[in-house]
Tab-separated table of C-alpha atoms and ligand atoms in Angstrom:
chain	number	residue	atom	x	y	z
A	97	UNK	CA	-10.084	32.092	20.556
A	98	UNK	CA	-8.757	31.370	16.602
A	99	UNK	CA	-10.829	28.663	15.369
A	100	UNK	CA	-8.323	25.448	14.959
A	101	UNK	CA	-7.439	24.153	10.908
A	102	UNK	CA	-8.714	20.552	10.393
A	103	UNK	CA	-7.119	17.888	7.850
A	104	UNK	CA	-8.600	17.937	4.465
A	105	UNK	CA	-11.236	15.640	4.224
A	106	UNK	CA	-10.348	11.663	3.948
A	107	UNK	CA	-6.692	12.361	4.090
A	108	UNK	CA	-5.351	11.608	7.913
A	109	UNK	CA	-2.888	11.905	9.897
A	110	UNK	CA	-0.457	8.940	11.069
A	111	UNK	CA	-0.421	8.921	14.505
A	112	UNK	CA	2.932	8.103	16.585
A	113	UNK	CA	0.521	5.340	18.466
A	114	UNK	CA	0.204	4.363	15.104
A	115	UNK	CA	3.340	5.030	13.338
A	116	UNK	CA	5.021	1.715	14.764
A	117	UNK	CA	2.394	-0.568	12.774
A	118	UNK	CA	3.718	1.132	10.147
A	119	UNK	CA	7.112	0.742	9.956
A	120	UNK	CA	6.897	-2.608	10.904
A	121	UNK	CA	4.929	-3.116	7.965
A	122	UNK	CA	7.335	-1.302	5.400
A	123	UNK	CA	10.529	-3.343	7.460
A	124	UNK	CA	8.814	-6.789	6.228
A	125	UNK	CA	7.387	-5.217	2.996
A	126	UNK	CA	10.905	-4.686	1.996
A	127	UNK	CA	12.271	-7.950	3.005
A	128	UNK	CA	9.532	-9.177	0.758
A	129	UNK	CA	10.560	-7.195	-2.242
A	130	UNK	CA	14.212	-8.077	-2.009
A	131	UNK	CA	13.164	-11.740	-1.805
A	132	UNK	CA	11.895	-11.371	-5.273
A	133	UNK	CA	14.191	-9.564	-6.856
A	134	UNK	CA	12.591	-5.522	-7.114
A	135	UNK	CA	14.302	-2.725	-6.868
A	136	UNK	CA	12.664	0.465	-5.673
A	137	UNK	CA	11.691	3.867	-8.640
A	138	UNK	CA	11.399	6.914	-6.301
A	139	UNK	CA	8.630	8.700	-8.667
A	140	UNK	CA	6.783	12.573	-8.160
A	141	UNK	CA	3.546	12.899	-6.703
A	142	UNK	CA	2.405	15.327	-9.673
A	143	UNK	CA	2.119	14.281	-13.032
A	144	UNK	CA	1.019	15.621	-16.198
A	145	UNK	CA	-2.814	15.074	-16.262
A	146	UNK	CA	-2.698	13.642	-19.712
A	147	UNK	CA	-0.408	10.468	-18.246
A	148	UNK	CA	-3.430	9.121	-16.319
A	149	UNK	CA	-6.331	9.990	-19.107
A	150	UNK	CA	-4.326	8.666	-21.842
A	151	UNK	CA	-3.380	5.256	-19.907
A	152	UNK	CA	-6.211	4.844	-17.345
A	153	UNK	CA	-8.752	6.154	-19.530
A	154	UNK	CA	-10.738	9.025	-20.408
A	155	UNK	CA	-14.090	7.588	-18.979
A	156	UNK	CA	-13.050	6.073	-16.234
A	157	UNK	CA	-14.317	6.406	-12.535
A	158	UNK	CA	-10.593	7.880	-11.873
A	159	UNK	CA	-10.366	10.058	-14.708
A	160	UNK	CA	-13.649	11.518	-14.707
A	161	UNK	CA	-14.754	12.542	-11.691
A	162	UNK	CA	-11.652	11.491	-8.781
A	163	UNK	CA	-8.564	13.450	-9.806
A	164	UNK	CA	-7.352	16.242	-7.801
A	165	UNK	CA	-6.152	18.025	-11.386
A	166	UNK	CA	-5.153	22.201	-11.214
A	167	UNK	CA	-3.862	24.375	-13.959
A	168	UNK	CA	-0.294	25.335	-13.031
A	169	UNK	CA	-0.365	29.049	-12.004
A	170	UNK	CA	2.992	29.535	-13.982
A	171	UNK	CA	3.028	27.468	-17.060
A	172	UNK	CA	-1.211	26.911	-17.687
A	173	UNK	CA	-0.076	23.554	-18.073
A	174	UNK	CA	-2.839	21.097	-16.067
A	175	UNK	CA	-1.238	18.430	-13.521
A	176	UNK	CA	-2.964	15.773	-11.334
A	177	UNK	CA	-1.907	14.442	-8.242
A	178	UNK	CA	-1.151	10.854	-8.615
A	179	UNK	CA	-4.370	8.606	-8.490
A	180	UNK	CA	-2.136	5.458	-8.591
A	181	UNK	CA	1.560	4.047	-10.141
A	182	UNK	CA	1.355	2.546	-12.687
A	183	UNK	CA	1.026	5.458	-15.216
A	184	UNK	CA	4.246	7.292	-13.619
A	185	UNK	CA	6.709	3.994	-13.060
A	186	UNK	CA	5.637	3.455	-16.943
A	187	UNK	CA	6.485	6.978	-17.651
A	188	UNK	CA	9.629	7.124	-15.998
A	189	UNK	CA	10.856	3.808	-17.438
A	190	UNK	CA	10.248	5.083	-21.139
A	191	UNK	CA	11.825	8.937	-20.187
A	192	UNK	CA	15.480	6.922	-18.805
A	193	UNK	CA	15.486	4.067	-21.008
A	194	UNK	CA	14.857	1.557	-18.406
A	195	UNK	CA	13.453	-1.300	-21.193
A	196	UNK	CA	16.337	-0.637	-23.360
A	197	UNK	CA	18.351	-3.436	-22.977
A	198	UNK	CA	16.612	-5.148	-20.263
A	199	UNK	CA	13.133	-6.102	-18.243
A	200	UNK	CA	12.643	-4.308	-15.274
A	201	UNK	CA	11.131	-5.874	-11.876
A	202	UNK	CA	9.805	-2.055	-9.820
A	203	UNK	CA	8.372	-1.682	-7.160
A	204	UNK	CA	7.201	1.923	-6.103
A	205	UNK	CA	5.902	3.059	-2.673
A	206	UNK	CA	3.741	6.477	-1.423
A	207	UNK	CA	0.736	7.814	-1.418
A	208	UNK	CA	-1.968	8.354	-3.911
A	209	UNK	CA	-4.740	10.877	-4.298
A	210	UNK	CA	-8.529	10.081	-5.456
A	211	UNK	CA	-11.463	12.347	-4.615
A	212	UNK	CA	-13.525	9.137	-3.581
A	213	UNK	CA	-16.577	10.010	-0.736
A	214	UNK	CA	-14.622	8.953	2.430
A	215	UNK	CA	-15.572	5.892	4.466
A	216	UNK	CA	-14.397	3.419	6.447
A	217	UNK	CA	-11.344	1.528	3.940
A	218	UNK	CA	-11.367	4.564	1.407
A	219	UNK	CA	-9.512	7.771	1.610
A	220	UNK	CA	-8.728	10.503	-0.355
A	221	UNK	CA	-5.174	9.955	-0.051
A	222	UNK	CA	-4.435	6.378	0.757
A	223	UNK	CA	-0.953	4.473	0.329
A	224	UNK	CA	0.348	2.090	-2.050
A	225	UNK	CA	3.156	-0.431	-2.314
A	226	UNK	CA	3.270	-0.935	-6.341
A	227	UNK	CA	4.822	-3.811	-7.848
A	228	UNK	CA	5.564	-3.491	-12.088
A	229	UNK	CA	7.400	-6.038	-14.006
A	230	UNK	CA	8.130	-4.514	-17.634
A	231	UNK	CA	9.218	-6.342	-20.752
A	232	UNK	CA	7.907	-10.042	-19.806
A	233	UNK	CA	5.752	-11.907	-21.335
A	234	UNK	CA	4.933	-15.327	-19.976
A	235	UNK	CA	2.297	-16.259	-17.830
A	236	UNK	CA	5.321	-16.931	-14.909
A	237	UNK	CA	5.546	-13.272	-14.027
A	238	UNK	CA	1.723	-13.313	-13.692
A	239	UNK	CA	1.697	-16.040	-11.251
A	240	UNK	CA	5.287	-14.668	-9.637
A	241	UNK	CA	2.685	-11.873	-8.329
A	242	UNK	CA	0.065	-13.615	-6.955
A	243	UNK	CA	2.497	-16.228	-5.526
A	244	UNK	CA	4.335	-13.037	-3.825
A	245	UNK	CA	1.224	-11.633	-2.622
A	246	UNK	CA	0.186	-14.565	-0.910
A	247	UNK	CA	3.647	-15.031	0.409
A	248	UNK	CA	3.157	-11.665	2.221
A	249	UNK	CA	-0.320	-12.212	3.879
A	250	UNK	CA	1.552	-15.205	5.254
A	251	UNK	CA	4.453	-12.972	6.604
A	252	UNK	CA	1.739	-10.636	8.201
A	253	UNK	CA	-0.136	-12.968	9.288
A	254	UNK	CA	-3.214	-11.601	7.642
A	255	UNK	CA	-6.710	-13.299	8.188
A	256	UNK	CA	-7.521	-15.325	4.929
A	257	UNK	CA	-8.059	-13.547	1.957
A	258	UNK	CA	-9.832	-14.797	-0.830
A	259	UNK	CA	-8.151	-14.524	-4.853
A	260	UNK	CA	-10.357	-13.791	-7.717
A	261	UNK	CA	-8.684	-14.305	-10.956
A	262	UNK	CA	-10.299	-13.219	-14.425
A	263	UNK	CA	-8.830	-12.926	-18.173
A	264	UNK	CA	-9.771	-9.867	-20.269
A	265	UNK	CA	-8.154	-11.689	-23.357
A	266	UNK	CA	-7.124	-9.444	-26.208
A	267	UNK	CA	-8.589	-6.067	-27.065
A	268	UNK	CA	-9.833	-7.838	-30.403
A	269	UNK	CA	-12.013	-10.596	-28.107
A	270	UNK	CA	-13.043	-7.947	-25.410
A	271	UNK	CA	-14.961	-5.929	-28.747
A	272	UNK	CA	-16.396	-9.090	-30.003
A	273	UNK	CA	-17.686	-9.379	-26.437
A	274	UNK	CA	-18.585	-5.601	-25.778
A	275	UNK	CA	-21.255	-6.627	-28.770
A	276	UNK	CA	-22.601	-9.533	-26.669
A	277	UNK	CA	-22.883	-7.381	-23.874
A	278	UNK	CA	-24.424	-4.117	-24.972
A	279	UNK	CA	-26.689	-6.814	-26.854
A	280	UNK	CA	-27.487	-8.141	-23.338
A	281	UNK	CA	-27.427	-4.327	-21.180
A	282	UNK	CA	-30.026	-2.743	-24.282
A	283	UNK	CA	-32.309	-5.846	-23.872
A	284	UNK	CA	-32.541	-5.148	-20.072
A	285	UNK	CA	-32.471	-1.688	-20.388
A	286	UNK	CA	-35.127	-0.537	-17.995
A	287	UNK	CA	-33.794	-2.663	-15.552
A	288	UNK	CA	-30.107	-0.650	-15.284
A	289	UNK	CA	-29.831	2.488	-12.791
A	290	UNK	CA	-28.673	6.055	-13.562
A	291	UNK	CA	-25.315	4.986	-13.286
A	292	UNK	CA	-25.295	1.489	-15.477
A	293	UNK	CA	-27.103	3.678	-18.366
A	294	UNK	CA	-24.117	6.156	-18.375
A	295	UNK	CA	-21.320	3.109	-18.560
A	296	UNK	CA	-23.574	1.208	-21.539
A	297	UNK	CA	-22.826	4.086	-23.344
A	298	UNK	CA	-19.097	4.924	-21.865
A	299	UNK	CA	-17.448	1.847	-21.228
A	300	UNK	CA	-20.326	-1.275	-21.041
A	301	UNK	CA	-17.816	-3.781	-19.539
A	302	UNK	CA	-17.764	-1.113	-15.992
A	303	UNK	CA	-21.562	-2.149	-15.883
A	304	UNK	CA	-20.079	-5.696	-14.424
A	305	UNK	CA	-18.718	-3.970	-11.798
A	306	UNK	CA	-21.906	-2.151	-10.566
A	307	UNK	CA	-22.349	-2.838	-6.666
A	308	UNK	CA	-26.505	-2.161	-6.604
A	309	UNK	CA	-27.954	-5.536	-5.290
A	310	UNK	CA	-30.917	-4.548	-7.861
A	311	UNK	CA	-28.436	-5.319	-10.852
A	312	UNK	CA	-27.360	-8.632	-9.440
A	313	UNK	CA	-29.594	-10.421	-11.806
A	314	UNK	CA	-28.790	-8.930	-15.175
A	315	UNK	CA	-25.297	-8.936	-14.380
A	316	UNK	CA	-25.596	-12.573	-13.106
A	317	UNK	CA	-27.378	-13.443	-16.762
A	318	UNK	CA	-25.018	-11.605	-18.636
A	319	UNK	CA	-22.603	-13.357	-21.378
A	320	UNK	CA	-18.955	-14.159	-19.770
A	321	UNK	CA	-15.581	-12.920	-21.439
A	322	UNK	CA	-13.859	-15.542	-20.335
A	323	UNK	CA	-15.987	-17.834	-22.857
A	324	UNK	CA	-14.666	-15.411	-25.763
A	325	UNK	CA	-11.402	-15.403	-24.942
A	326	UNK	CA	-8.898	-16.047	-27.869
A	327	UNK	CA	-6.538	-19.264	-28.009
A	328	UNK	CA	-3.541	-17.248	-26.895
A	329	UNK	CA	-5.033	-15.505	-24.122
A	330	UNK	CA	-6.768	-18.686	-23.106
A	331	UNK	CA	-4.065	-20.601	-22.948
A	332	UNK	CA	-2.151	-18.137	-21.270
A	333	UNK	CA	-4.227	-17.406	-18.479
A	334	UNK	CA	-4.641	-21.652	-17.887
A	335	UNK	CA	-0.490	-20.972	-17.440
A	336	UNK	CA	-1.063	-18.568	-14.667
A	337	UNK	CA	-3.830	-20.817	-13.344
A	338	UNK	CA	-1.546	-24.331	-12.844
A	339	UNK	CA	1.157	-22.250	-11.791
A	340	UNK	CA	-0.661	-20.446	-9.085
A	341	UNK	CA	-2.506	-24.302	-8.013
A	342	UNK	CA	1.016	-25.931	-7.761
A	343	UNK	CA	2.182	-23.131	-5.129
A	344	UNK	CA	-1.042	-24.423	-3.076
A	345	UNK	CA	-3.085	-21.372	-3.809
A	346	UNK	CA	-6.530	-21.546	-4.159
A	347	UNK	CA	-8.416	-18.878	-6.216
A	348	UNK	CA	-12.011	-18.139	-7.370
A	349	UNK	CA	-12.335	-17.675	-11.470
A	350	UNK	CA	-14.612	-14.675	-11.238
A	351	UNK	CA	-15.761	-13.887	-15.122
A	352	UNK	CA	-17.330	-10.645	-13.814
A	353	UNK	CA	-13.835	-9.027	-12.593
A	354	UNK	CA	-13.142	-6.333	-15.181
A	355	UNK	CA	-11.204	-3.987	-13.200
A	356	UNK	CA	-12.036	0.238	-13.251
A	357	UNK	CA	-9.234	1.045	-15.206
A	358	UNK	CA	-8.838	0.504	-19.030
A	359	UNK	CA	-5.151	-0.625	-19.058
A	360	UNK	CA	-5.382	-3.955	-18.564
A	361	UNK	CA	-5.975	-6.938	-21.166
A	362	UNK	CA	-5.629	-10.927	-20.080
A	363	UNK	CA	-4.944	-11.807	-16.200
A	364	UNK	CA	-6.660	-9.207	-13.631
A	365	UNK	CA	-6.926	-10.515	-10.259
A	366	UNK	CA	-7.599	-9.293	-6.979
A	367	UNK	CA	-7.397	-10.292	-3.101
A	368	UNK	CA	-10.389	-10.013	-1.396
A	369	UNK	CA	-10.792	-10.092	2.606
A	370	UNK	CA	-14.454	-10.530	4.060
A	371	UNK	CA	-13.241	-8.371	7.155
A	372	UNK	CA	-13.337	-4.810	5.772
A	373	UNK	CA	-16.703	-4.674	5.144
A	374	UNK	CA	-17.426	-2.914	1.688
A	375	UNK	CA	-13.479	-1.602	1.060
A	376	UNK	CA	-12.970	-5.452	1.026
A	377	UNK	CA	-10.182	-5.470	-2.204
A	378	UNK	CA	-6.605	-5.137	-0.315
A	379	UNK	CA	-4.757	-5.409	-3.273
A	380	UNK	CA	-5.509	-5.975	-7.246
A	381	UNK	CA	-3.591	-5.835	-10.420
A	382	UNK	CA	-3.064	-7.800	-13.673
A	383	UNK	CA	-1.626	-7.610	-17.486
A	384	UNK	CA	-1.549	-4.705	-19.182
A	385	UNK	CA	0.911	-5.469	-22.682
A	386	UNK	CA	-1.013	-2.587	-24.512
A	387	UNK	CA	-0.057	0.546	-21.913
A	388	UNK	CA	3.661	1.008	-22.874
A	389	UNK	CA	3.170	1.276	-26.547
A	390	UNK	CA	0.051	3.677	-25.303
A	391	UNK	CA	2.994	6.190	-23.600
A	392	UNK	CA	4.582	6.049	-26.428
A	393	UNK	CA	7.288	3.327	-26.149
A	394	UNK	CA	8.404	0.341	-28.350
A	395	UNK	CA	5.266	-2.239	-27.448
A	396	UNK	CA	6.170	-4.375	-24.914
A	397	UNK	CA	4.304	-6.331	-22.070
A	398	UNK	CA	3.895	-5.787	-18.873
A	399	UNK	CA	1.780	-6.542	-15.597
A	400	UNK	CA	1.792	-5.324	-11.997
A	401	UNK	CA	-0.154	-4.927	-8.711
A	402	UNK	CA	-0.947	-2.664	-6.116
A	403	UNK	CA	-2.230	-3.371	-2.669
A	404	UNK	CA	-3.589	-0.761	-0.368
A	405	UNK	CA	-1.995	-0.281	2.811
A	406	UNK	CA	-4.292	1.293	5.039
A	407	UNK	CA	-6.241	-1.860	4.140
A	408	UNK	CA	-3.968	-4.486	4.924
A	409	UNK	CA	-2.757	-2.465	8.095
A	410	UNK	CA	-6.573	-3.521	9.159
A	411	UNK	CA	-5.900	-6.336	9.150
A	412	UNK	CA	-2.713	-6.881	10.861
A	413	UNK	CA	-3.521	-9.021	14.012
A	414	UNK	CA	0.446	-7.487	15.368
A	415	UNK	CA	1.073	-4.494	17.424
A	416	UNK	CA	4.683	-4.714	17.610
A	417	UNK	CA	5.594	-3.123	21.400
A	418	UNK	CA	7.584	-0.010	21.665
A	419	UNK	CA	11.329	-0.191	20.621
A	420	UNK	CA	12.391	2.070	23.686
A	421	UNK	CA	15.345	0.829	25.729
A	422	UNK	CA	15.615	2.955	28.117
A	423	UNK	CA	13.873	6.062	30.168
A	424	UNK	CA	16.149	7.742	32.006
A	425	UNK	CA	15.248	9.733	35.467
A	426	UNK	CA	17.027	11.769	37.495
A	427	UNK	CA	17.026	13.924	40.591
A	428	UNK	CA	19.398	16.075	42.670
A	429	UNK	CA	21.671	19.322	42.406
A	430	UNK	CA	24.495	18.208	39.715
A	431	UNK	CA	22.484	14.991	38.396
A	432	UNK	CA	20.768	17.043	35.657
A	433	UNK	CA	23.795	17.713	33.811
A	434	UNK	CA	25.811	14.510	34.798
A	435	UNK	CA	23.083	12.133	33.566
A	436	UNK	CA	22.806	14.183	30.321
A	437	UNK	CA	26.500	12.697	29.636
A	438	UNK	CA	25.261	9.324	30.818
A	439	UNK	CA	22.471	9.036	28.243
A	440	UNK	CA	24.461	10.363	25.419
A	441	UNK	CA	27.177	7.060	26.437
A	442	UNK	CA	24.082	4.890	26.153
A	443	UNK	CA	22.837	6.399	22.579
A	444	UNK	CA	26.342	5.930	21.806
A	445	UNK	CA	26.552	1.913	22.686
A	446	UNK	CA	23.194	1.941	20.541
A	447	UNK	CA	20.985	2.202	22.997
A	448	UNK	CA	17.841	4.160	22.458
A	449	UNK	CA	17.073	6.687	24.989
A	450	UNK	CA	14.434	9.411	26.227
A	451	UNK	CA	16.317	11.628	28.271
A	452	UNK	CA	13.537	13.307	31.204
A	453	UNK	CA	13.172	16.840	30.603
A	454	UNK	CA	9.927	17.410	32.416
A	455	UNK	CA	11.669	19.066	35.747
A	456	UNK	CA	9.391	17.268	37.546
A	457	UNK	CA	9.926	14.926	40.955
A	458	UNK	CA	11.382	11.878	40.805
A	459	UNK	CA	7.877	10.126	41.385
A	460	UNK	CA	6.809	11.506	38.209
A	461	UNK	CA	9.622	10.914	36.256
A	462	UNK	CA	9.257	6.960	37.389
A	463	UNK	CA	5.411	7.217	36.318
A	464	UNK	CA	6.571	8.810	33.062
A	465	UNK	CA	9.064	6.198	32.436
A	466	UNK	CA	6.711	3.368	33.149
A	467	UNK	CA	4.001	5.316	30.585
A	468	UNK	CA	7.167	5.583	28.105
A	469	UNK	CA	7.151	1.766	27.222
A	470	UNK	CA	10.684	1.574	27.874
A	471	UNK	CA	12.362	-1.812	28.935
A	472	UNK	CA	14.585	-0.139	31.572
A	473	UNK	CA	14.661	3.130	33.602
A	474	UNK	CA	18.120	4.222	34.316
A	475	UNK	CA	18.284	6.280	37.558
A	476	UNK	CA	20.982	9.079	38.523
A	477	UNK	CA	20.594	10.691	41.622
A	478	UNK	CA	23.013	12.847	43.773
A	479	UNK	CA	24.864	9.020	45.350
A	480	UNK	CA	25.111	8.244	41.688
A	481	UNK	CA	26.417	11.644	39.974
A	482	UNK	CA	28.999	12.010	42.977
A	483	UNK	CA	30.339	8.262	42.640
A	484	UNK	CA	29.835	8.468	38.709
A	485	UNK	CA	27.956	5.611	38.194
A	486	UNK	CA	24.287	5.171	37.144
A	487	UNK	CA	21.411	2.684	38.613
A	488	UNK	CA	19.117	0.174	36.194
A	489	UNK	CA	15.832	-0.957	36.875
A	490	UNK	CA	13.765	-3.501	34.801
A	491	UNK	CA	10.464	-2.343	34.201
A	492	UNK	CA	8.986	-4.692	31.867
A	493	UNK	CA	9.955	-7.661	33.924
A	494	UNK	CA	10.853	-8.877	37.735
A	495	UNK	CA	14.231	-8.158	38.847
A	496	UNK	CA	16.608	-6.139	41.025
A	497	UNK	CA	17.561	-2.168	40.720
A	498	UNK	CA	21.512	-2.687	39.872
A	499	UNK	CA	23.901	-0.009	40.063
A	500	UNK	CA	26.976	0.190	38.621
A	501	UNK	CA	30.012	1.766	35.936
A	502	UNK	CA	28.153	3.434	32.948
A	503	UNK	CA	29.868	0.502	31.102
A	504	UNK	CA	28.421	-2.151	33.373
A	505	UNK	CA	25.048	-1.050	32.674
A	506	UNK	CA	25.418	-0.800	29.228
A	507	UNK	CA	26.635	-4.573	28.896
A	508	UNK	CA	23.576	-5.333	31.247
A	509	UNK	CA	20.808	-3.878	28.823
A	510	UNK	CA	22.755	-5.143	25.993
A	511	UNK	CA	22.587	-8.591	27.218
A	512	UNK	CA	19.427	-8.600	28.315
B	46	HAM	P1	-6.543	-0.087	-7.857
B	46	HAM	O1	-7.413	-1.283	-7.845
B	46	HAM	O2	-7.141	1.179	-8.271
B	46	HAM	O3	-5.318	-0.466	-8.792
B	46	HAM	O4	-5.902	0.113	-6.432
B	46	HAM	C1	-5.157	-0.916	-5.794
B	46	HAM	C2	-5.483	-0.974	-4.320
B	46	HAM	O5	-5.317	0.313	-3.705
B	46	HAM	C3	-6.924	-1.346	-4.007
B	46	HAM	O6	-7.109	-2.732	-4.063
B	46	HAM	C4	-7.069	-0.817	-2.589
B	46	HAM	O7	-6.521	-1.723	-1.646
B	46	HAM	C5	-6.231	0.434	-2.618
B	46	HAM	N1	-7.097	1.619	-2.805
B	46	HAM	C6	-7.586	2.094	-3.963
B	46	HAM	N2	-8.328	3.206	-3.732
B	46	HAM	C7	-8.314	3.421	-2.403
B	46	HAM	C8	-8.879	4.412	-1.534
B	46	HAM	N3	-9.600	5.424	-2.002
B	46	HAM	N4	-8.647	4.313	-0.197
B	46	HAM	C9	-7.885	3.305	0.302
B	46	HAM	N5	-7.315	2.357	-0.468
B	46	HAM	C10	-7.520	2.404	-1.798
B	46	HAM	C11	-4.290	0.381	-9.081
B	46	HAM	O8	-4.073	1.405	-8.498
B	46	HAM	C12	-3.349	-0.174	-10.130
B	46	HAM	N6	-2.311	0.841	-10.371
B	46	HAM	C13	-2.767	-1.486	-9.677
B	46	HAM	C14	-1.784	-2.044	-10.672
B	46	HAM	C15	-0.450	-1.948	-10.642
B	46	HAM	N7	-2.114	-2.697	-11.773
B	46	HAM	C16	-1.011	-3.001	-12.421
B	46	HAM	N8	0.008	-2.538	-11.750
């Protein structure tokens, strides 16, 4: 027998089981969006590779070792799948001219690629909703995104997640600080894994973000950011701070958040849920006023978020039922054809319909209707096809088998 083709590793398949958690997700994620006031950027999955190692950074996690990158066969040029958004809705924004005369509120939805080892919470391509407000300033469109994140955990009645909010301050008090801490990492040198050793001499502040339990105590001792953090920055971030507190949210300052890629500057933040086990971060962002003058537009500010929907699918305590109206059976000489009408009358009314086309007995089509998850079966046997009229029976609930005018049953399901 031909051996079968599996997926590619960590990049899976969406299951119709599945599919309805799904779109029940993206039907209140869209709601959400429109509440606040961002409009959707359709954007390619392929990019120039440059985009992502001139904005996320050259010795990043991302950019060195998780990009699915490939020379073009036809123009040698090299292009990356999209690791994440941000990059390409900054891209497109400066190619069409989006910040022209106005700030833009984006959002962007779709999948993104990282060569990550796959486990439980991490996938090689996962899904994003992305969230990008370019052109403002103030510490209000800061807090407008944590406020809107929390907003949606509410809607989806996620299990409480916890916020972590951190400044990075300006790139001038991150280098004074980068001193302090290599000062700190070279003192406590043998005490750092492989790993640790290799960002001390890349990018030190990635060394906060080490996860090896052996590090806890040298990161735990090491100087904090937030207590070099310029006037404007600190002032600032207490703006996002009082804002978020007067919506009722509480947060965690965590000094050690520094985020894996090199955009950002002032406010990062992420939400945090304790039920994921180590994939725990459903969604993260922050500033990042340096990244648009980095792709080569007229400097202007900017933050955004991203949260992870595979993750926050976990979480979801709904499982909305099937949407099915109605499964409809039938049996006899002339019924076949006849009820074929019948169900194309209901689609038409707006009623959603799997027509049988097993050929099986009517027993079975009743057990397949049942398995369907449809409210009603509608029934059209020889009495029915000869009298033209069709029979309903509630499966979901108690009640009597009706039969009737097509148009009778149609008002009945519709009422029901
Ligand atoms: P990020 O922290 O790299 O940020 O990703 C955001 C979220 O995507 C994570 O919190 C997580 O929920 C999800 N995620 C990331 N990697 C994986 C993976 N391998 N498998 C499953 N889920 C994953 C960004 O991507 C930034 N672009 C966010 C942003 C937007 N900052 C400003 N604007």
């Amino acid at each position: 027998m031909t051996k079968t083709i599996q997926a590619v590793r960590g990049m899976n398949d969406v299951l119709p089981q599945d599919s309805a958690r799904w779109q029940f997700f993206f039907e209140k994620a869209r709601e959400w969006l429109d509440r606040y006031g961002y409009r959707e950027i359709r954007l390619p999955l392929l990019e120039k590779t440059e985009l992502f190692s001139r904005s996320i950074g050259r010795t990043s996690d991302i950019v060195s070792k998780e990009m699915y990158t490939f020379e073009d066969q036809l123009s040698g040029e090299s292009l990356t799948l999209r690791p994440e958004g941000t990059a390409s809705c900054v891209r497109a924004a400066l190619e069409h001219n989006l910040l022209y005369d106005s700030a833009q509120r984006l959002f962007y939805e779709g999948p993104m690629f990282r060569h990550e080892r796959p486990q439980k919470g991490r996938y090689r391509q996962f899904h994003q909703i992305g969230v990008e407000a370019l052109g403002f300033a103030g510490p209000d469109v800061d807090a407008e995104h944590i406020v809107m994140c929390a907003s949606l955990w509410e809607t989806l009645k996620l299990p409480k997640l916890t916020l972590q909010l951190n400044s990075l301050g300006s790139s001038e008090a991150r280098g004074r600080y980068r001193q302090k801490l290599v000062a700190h990492l070279v003192a406590n040198f043998s005490r750092l894994d492989a790993d640790s050793r290799h960002r001390l001499e890349v990018n030190p502040l990635r060394v906060l973000d080490s996860k090896n339990p052996q590090l806890a105590e040298v990161i735990a001792a090491a100087p904090t950011l937030i207590d070099e953090l310029d006037d404007e920055s600190r002032e600032h971030f207490a703006g996002v701070c009082a804002l978020v507190s007067d919506c009722g949210i509480e947060f965690e300052i965590n000094p050690r958040l520094v985020r894996g890629l090199d955009y950002y500057n002032r406010t990062v933040f992420e939400w945090v849920s304790s039920d994921l086990g180590a994939q725990g971060t459903v969604c993260a962002g922050g500033r990042y006023d340096g990244l648009i003058s980095e792709l080569g537009g007229r400097p202007a500010p900017a933050c955004g978020f991203a949260l992870g929907i595979e993750r926050v699918l976990a979480l979801m305590p709904v499982n909305k039922p099937g949407s099915l109206d109605v499964y409809l059976a039938h049996h006899g000489e002339n019924a076949g054809r006849y009820a074929f009408k019948v169900a194309e009358a209901l689609r038409d009314a707006g009623i959603s319909v799997v027509f049988d086309a097993s050929g099986s007995s009517f027993k079975s089509q009743m057990k397949k209707a049942d398995a369907s998850g449809a409210r009603f079966a509608v029934l059209v046997g020889e009495e029915e096809t000869r009298e033209r009229r069709a029979s309903l029976k509630p499966l979901r609930e108690a009640g009597e088998q009706i039969a009737g005018p097509v148009e009778t049953i149609i008002a009945l399901i519709k009422g029901a």
